[in-house]
Short mmCIF file of C-alpha atoms in Angstrom, two decimals:
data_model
loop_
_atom_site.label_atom_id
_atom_site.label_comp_id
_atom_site.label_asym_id
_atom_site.label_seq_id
_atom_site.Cartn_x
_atom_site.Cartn_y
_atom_site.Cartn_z
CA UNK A 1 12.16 -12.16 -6.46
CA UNK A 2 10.89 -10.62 -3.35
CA UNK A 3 13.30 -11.82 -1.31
CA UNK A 4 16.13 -10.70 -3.54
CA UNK A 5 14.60 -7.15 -3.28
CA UNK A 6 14.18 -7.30 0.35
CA UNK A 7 17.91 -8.52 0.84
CA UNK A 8 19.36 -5.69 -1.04
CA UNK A 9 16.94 -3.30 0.69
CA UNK A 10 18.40 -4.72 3.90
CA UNK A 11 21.87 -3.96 2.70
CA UNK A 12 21.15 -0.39 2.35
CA UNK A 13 19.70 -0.47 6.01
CA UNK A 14 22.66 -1.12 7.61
CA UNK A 15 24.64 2.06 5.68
CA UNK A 16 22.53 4.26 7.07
CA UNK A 17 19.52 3.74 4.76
CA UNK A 18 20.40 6.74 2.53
CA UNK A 19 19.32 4.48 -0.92
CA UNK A 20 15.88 3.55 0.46
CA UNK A 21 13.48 5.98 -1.49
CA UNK A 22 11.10 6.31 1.35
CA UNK A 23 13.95 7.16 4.27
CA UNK A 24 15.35 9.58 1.37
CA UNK A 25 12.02 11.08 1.13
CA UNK A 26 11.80 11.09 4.95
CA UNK A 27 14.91 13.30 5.29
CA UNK A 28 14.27 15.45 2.18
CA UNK A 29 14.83 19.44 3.51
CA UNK A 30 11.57 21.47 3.18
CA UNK A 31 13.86 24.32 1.61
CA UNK A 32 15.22 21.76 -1.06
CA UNK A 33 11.63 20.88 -1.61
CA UNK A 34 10.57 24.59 -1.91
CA UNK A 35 13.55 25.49 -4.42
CA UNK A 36 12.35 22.54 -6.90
CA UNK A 37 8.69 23.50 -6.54
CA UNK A 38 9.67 27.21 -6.60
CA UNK A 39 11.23 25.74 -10.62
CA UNK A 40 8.69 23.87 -11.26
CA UNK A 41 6.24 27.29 -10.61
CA UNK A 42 8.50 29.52 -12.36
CA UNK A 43 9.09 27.14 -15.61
CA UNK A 44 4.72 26.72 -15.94
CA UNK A 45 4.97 30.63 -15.51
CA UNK A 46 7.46 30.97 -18.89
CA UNK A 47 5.21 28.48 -20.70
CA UNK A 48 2.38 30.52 -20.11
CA UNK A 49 0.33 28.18 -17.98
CA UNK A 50 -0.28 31.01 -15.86
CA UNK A 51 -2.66 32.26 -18.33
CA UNK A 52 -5.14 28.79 -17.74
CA UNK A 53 -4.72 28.83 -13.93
CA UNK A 54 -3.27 30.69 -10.87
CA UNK A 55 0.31 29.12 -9.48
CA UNK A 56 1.50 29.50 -6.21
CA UNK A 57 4.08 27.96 -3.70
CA UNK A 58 3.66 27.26 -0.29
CA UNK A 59 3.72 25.26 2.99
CA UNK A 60 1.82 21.88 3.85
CA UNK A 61 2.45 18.97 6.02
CA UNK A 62 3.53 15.83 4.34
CA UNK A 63 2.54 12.44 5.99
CA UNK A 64 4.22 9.12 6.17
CA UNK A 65 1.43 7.03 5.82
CA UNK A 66 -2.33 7.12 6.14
CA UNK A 67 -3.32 3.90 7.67
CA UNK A 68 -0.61 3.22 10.14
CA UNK A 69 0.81 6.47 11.09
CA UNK A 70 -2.50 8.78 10.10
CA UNK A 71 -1.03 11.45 12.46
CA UNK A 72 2.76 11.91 11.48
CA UNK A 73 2.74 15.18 9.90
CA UNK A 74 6.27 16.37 8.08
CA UNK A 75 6.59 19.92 6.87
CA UNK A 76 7.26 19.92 3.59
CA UNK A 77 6.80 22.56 0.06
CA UNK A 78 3.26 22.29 -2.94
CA UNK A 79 3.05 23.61 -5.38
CA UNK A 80 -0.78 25.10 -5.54
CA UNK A 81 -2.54 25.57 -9.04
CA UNK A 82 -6.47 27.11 -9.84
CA UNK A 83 -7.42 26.35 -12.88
CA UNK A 84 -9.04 29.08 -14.60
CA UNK A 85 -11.26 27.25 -17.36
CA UNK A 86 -12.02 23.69 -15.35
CA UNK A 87 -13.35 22.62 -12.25
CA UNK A 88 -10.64 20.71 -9.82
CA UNK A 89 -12.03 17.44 -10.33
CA UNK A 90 -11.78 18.09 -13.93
CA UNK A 91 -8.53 19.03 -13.52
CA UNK A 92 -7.58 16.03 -11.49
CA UNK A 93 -9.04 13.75 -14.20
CA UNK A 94 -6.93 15.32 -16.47
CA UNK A 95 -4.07 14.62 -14.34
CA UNK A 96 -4.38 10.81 -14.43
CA UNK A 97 -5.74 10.23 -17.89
CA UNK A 98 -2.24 11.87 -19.63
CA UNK A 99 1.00 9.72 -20.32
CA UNK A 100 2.31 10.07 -16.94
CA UNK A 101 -0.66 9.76 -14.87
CA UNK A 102 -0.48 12.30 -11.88
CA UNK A 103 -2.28 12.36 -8.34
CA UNK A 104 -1.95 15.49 -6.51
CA UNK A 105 -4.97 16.09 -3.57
CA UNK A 106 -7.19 19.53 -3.32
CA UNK A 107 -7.47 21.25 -0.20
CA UNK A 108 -8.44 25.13 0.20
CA UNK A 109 -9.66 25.33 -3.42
CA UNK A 110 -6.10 24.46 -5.01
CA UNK A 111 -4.60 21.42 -6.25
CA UNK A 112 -1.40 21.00 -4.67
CA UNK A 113 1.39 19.15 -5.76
CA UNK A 114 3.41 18.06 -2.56
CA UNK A 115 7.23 17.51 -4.30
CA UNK A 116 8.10 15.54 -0.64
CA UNK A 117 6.81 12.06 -2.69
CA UNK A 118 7.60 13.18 -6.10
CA UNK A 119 11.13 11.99 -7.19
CA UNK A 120 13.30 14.89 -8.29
CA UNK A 121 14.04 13.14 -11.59
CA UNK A 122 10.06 13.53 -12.01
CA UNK A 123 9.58 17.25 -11.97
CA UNK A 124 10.25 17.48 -15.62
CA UNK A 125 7.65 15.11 -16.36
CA UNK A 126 5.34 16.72 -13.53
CA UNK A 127 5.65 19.69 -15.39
CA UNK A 128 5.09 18.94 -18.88
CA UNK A 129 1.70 16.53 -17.21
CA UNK A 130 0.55 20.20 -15.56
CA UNK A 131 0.94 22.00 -18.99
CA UNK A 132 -1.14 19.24 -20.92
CA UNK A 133 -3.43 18.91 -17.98
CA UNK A 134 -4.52 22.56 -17.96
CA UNK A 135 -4.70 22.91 -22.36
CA UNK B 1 -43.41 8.51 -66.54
CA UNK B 2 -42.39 5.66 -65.08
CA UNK B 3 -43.94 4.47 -62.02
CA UNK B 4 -40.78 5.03 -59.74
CA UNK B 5 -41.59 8.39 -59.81
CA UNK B 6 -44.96 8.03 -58.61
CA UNK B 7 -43.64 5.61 -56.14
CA UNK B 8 -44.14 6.54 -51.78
CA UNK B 9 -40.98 7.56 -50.70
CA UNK B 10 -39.76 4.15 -48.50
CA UNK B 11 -39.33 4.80 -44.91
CA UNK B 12 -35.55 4.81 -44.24
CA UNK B 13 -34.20 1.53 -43.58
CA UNK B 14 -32.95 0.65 -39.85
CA UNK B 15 -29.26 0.49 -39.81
CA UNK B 16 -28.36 -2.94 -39.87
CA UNK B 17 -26.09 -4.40 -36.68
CA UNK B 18 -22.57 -4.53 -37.94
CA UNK B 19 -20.61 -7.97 -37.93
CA UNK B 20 -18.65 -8.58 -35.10
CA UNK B 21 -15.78 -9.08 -37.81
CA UNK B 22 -16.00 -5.64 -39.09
CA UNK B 23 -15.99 -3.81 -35.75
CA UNK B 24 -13.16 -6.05 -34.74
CA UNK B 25 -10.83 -5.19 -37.83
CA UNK B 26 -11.76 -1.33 -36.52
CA UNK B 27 -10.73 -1.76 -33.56
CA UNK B 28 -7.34 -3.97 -34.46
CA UNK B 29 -5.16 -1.37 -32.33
CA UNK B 30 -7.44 -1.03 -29.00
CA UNK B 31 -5.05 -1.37 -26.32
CA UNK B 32 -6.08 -4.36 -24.45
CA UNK B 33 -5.96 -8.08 -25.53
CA UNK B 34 -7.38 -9.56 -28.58
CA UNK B 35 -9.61 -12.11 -26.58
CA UNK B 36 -10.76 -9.03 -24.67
CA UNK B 37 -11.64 -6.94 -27.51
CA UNK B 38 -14.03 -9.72 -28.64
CA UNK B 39 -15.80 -10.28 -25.57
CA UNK B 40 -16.34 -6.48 -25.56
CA UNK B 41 -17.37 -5.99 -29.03
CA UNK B 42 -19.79 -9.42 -29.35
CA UNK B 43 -21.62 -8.08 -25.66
CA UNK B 44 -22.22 -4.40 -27.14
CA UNK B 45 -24.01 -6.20 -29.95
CA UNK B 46 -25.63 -8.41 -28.24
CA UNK B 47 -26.87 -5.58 -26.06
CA UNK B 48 -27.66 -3.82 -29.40
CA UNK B 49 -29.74 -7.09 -30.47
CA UNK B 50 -31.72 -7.93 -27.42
CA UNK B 51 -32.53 -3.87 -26.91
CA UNK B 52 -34.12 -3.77 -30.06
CA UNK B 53 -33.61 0.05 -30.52
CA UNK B 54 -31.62 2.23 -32.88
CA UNK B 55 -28.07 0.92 -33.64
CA UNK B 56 -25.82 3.47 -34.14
CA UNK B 57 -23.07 4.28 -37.10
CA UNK B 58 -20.83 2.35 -37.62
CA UNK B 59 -18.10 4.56 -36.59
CA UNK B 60 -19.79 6.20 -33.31
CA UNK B 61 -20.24 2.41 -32.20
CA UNK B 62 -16.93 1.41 -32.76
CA UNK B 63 -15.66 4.63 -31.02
CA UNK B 64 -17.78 3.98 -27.89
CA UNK B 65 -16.30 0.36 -27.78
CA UNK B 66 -13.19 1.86 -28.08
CA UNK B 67 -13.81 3.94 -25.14
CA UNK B 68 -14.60 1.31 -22.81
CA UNK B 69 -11.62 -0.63 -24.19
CA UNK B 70 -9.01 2.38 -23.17
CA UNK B 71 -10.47 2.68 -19.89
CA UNK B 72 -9.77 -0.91 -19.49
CA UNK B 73 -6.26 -0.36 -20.26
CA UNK B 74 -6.42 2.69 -17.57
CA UNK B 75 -6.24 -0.04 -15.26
CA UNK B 76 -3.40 -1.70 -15.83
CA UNK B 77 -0.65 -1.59 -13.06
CA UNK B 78 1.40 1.08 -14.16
CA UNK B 79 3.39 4.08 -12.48
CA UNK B 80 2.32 7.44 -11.19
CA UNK B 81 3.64 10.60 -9.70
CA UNK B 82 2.60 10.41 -6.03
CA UNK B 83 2.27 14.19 -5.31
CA UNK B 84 0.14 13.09 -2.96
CA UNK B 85 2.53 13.73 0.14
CA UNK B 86 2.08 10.55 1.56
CA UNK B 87 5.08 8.93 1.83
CA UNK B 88 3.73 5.35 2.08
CA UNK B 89 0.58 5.38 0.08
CA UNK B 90 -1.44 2.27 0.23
CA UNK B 91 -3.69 2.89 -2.58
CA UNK B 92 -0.52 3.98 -4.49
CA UNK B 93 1.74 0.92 -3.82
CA UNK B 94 3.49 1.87 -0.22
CA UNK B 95 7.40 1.67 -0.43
CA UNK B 96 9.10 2.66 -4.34
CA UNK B 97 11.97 0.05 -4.50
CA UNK B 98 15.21 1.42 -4.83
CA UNK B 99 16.67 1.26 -8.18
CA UNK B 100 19.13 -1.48 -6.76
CA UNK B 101 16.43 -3.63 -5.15
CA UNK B 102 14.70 -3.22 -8.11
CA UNK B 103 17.62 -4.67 -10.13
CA UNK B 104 17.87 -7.03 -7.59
CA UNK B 105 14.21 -8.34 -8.16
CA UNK B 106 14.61 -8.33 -11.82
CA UNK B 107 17.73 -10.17 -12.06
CA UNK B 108 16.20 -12.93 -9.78
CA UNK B 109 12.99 -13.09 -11.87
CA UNK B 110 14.43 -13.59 -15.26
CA UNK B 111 16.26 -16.19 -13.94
CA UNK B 112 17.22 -19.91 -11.76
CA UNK B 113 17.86 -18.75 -8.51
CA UNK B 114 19.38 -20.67 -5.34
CA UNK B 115 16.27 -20.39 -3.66
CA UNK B 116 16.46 -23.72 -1.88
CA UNK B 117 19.93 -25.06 -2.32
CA UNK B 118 22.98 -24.03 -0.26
CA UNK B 119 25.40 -23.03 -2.76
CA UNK B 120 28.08 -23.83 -0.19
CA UNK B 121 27.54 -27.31 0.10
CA UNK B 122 25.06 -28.43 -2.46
CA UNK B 123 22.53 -29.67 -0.71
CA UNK B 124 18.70 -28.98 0.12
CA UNK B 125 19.18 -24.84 1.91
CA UNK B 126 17.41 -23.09 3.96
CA UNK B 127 14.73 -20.95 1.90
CA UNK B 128 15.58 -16.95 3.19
CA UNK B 129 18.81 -17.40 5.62
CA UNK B 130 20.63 -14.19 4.66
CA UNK B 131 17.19 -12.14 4.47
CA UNK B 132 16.21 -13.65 8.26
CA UNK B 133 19.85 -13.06 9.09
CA UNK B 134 19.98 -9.81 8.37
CA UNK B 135 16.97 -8.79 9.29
CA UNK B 136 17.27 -10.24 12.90
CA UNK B 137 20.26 -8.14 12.86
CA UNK B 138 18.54 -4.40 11.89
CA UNK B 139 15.54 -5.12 14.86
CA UNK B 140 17.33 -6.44 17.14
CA UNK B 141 15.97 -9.84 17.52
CA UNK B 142 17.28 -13.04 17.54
CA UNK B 143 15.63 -14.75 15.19
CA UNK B 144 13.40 -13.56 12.25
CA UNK B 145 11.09 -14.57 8.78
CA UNK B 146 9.16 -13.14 6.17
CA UNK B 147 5.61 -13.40 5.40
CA UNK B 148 2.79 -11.35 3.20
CA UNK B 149 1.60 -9.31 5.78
CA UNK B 150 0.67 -9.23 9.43
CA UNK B 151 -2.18 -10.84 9.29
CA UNK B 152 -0.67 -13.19 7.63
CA UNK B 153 1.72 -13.59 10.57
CA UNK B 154 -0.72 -13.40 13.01
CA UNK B 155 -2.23 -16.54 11.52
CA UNK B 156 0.13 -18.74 11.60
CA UNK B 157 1.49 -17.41 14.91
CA UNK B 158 -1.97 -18.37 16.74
CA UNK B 159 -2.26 -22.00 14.92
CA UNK B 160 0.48 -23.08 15.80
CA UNK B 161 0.34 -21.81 19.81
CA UNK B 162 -2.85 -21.24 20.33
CA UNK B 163 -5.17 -23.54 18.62
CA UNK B 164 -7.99 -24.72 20.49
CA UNK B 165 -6.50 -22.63 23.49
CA UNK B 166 -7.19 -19.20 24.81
CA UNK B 167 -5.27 -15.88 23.60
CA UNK B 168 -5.54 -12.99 26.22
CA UNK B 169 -6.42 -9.76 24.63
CA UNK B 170 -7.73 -6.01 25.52
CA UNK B 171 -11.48 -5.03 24.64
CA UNK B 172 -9.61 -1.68 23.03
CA UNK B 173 -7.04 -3.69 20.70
CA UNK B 174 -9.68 -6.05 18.72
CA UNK B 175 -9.06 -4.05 15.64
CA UNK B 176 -9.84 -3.93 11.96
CA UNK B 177 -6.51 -3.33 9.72
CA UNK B 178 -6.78 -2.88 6.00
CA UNK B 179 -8.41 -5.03 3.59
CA UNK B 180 -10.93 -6.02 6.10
CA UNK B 181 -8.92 -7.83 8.69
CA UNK B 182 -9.88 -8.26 12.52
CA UNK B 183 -8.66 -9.80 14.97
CA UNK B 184 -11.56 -11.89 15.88
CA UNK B 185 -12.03 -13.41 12.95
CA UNK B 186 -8.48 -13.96 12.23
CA UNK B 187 -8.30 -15.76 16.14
CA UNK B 188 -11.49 -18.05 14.88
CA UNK B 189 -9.98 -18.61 11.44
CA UNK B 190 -6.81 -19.87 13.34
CA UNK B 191 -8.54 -22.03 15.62
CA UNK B 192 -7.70 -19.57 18.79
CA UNK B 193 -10.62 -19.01 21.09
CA UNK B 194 -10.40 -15.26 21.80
CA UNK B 195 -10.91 -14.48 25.52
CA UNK B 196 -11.07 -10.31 26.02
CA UNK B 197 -10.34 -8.67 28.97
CA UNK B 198 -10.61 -4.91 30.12
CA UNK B 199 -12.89 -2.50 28.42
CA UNK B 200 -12.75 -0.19 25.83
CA UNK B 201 -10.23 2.88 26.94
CA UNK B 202 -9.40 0.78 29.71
CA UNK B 203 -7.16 -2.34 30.23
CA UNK B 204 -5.09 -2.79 33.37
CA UNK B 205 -2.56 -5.32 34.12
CA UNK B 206 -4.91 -7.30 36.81
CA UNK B 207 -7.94 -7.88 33.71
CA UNK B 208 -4.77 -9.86 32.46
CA UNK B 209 -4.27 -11.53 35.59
CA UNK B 210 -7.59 -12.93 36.29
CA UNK B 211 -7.70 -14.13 32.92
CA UNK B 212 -4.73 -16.23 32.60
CA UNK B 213 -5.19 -19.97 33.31
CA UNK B 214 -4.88 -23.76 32.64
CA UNK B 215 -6.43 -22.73 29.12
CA UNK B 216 -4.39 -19.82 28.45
CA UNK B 217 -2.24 -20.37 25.37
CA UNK B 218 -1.19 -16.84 24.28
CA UNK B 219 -1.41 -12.92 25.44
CA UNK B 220 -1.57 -10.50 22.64
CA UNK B 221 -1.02 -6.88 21.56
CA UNK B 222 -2.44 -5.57 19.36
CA UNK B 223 -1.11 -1.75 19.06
CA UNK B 224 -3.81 1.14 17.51
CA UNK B 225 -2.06 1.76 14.33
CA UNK B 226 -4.93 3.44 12.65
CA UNK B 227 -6.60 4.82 14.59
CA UNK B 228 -6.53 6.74 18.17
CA UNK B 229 -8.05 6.48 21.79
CA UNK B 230 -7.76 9.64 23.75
CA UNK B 231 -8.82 10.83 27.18
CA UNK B 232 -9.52 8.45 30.19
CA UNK B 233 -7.38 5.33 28.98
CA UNK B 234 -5.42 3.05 30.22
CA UNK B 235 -3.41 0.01 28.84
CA UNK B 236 -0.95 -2.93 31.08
CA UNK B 237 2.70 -1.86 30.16
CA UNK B 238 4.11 -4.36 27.72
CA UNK B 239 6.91 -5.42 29.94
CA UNK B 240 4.66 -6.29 32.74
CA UNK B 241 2.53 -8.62 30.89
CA UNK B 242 5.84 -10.50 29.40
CA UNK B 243 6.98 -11.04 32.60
CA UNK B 244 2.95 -12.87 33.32
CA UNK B 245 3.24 -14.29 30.06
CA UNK B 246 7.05 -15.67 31.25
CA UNK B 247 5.52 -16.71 34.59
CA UNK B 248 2.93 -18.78 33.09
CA UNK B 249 4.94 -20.61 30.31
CA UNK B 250 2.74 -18.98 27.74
CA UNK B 251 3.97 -16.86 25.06
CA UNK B 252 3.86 -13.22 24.70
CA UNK B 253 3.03 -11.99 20.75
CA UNK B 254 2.88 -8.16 20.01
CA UNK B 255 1.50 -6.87 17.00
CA UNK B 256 3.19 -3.48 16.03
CA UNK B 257 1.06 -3.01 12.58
CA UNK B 258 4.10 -1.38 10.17
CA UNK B 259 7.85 -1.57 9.71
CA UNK B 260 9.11 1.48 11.29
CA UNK B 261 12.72 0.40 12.00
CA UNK B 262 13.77 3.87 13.22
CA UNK B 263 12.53 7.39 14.68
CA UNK B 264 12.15 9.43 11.82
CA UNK B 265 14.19 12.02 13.23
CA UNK B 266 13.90 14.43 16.14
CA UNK B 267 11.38 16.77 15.07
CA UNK B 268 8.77 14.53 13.60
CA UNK B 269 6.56 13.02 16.29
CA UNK B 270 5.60 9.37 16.45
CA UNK B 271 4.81 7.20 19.08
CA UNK B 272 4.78 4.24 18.04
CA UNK B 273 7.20 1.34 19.51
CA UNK B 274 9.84 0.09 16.94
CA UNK B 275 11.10 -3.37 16.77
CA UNK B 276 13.99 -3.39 19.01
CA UNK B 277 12.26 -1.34 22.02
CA UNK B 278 9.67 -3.63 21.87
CA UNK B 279 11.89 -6.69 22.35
CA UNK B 280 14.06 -5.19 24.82
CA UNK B 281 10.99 -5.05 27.22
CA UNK B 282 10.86 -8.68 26.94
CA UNK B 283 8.17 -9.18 24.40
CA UNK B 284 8.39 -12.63 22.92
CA UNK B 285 7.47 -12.15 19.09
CA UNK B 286 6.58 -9.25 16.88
CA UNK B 287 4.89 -8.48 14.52
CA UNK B 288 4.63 -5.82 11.86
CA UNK B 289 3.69 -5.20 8.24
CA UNK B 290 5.92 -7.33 5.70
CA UNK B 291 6.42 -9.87 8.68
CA UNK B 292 8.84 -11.17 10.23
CA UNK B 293 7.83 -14.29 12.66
CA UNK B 294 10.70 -15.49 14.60
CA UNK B 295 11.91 -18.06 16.44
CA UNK B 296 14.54 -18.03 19.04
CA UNK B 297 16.08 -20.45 21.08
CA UNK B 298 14.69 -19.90 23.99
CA UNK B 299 11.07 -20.65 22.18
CA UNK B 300 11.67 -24.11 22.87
CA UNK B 301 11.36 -23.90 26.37
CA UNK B 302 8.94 -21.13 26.47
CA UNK B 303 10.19 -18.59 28.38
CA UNK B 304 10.54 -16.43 25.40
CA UNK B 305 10.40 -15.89 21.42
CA UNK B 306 11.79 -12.94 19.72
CA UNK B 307 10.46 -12.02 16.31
CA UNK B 308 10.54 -8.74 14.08
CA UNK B 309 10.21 -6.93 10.53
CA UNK B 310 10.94 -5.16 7.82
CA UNK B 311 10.21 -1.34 6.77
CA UNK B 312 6.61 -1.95 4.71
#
């Protein structure tokens, strides 16, 4: 089973590596990244969500791995949200208990959402998870 | 008047511990296991018994059972939205398959599979020959495998050259790796004897030198993937001590830690050696995270071994 997964994986290396989900991720355009967080923001906004926390957009590095490559920092696009009525680690738990469980990381006071590791079919999702998250 | 009347009001009677039936039935739809739900409900009573205090309703009992049974469930393997930033997230599974390796696995898994027959002629095959192929191929290498992990490589590497003999390594490269790996007690569990050389920050090509003789069975190198020594430091270039290695008939194993297979572009930094460098300067066998151990031709008469990996 492994094998069969690492043989096809292998088959996308040699075109390039375009399929792999982690190269993909690797060559992902900070703009791109900022337009779908920029949505993301701008949706939560229309469903009122601004009302149970403060949402911003901005710039933070994305990293390829912790262990083995702890200093490879990749700009890349968060989404940053303050909740109004819970503390962050409340709002974190909140994050992972829902359908869709959800870990973004604090730093500066916000939660931020890095959309570098979040697959673009998942921002939907990501968004309805914030709404619930924040109620 | 009757005498009920005149009765003493009786002390409220202590709520009697439910049977383990009836809390069962209650919780029919927790979301773990039957088995499990029973060994959770008949330990909360016990507890109940042996504590002697107040038991609870019914219902806030059940409920708290309940509880304990849904955080069970919370840790199930299931998936998440890494928004994390980390592109290969340990605690979050490293690597998302691609839908088509995915399918790949899944196809396999339901199913026979040709895992040890040669479909070409029938007979007993070779267990991963298009995986080593093509992996060979993508590091440049002439031979490769597959195992868990690099320790895992490392392992078997070192018992099968270097038991009972001595492996060559710096002072600064006797590391811990995740899950609790080092290299010491990996050499001891492999029956190397580990023989350091160098210090610290410091490792030059002549500690190597000195060190190699009659019982010398191995040098390795061991590269600082997590971690970082700055400042005053020094460390033998890799091609220098495969050439020693070469001289002395021993082989030369590097240990690169993770599958990079490729700079990740011109504007991200990262120093770390990939695969095909690292055989090009005449390093004998590789090693790196999802491993690869490989064996070339000219292993057999020890002048070299080539080895190498795939992207963790």
């Amino acid at each position: 089973m492994i094998m069969a997964a690492l043989e096809t994986a292998l088959e996308y290396l040699e075109n390039g590596g375009a399929e792999v989900a982690t190269i993909a991720m690797l060559a992902a355009e900070p703009e791109n990244l900022k337009a779908r967080a920029e949505a993301v923001a701008a949706r939560l906004r229309e469903s009122g969500a601004d009302a149970d926390a403060e949402i911003a957009v901005g710039e933070a590095p994305s990293q390829i791995g912790g262990g083995t490559l702890p200093r490879s920092a990749i700009p890349s696009a968060v989404l940053a949200l303050k909740p109004n009525g819970k503390t962050l680690d409340q709002f974190a738990e909140a994050l992972r208990a829902g359908e869709n469980p959800t870990i973004g990381y604090v730093a500066d006071g916000w939660m931020k959402f890095d959309f570098r590791t979040v697959f673009e079919r998942q921002d939907r999702v990501l968004e309805e998870t914030i709404i619930k998250a924040l109620s | 008047m009757s005498r009920r009347a005149d009765a003493p009001t009786p002390a409220p009677s202590p709520r009697r511990i439910p049977q383990v039936d009836r809390v069962l039935q209650a919780l029919a739809d927790a979301p773990v296991p039957r088995p499990l739900v029973a060994k959770a409900v008949r330990a909360e009573l016990a507890r109940l018994r042996e504590s002697g205090g107040e038991v609870p309703e019914f219902d806030a009992l059940a409920a708290g059972i309940r509880a304990d049974l849904e955080r069970m469930a919370r840790r199930r393997i299931m998936p998440v939205i890494n928004a994390t930033g980390v592109i290969i997230h340990t605690n979050l599974g490293r690597s998302p398959l691609s839908p088509r390796a995915a399918d790949a696995a899944r196809e396999v898994a339901a199913s026979y599979c040709n895992l040890e027959i040669d479909l070409n002629t029938g007979k007993r095959g070779p267990r991963a020959g298009f995986l080593e192929a093509c992996l060979a191929e993508l590091c440049q290498a002439e031979a490769a495998t597959v195992v868990n992990n690099c320790a895992a490589a490392l392992v078997l590497i070192l018992r099968h050259f270097a038991l009972g003999k001595e492996v060559i390594i710096s002072r600064g490269e006797l590391v811990e790796i995740g899950g609790g790996f080092r290299i010491p007690e990996i050499m001891a569990a492999s029956g190397a004897r580990l023989r350091e050389v160098g210090a610290t920050n410091k490792t030059h090509l002549d500690d190597y030198r000195r060190a190699i003789g009659p019982d010398t069975g191995m040098i390795l190198k061991v590269h600082k993937s997590n971690f970082y020594i700055e400042g005053f430091t020094a460390e033998a270039p890799p091609q220098d001590l495969a050439t020693r290695a070469r001289e002395h008939g021993s082989p030369f194993v590097s240990c690169l830690g993770s599958g990079g297979r490729r700079r990740p572009g011109a504007r991200r930094s990262s120093t770390k050696p990939l695969p095909g460098e690292v055989l090009a300067r005449g390093v004998c066998r590789l090693l790196q995270r999802r491993q690869i151990v490989g064996q070339s031709r000219r292993l057999q008469d020890h002048r070299g071994q080539s080895e190498a990996t795939l992207p963790g």
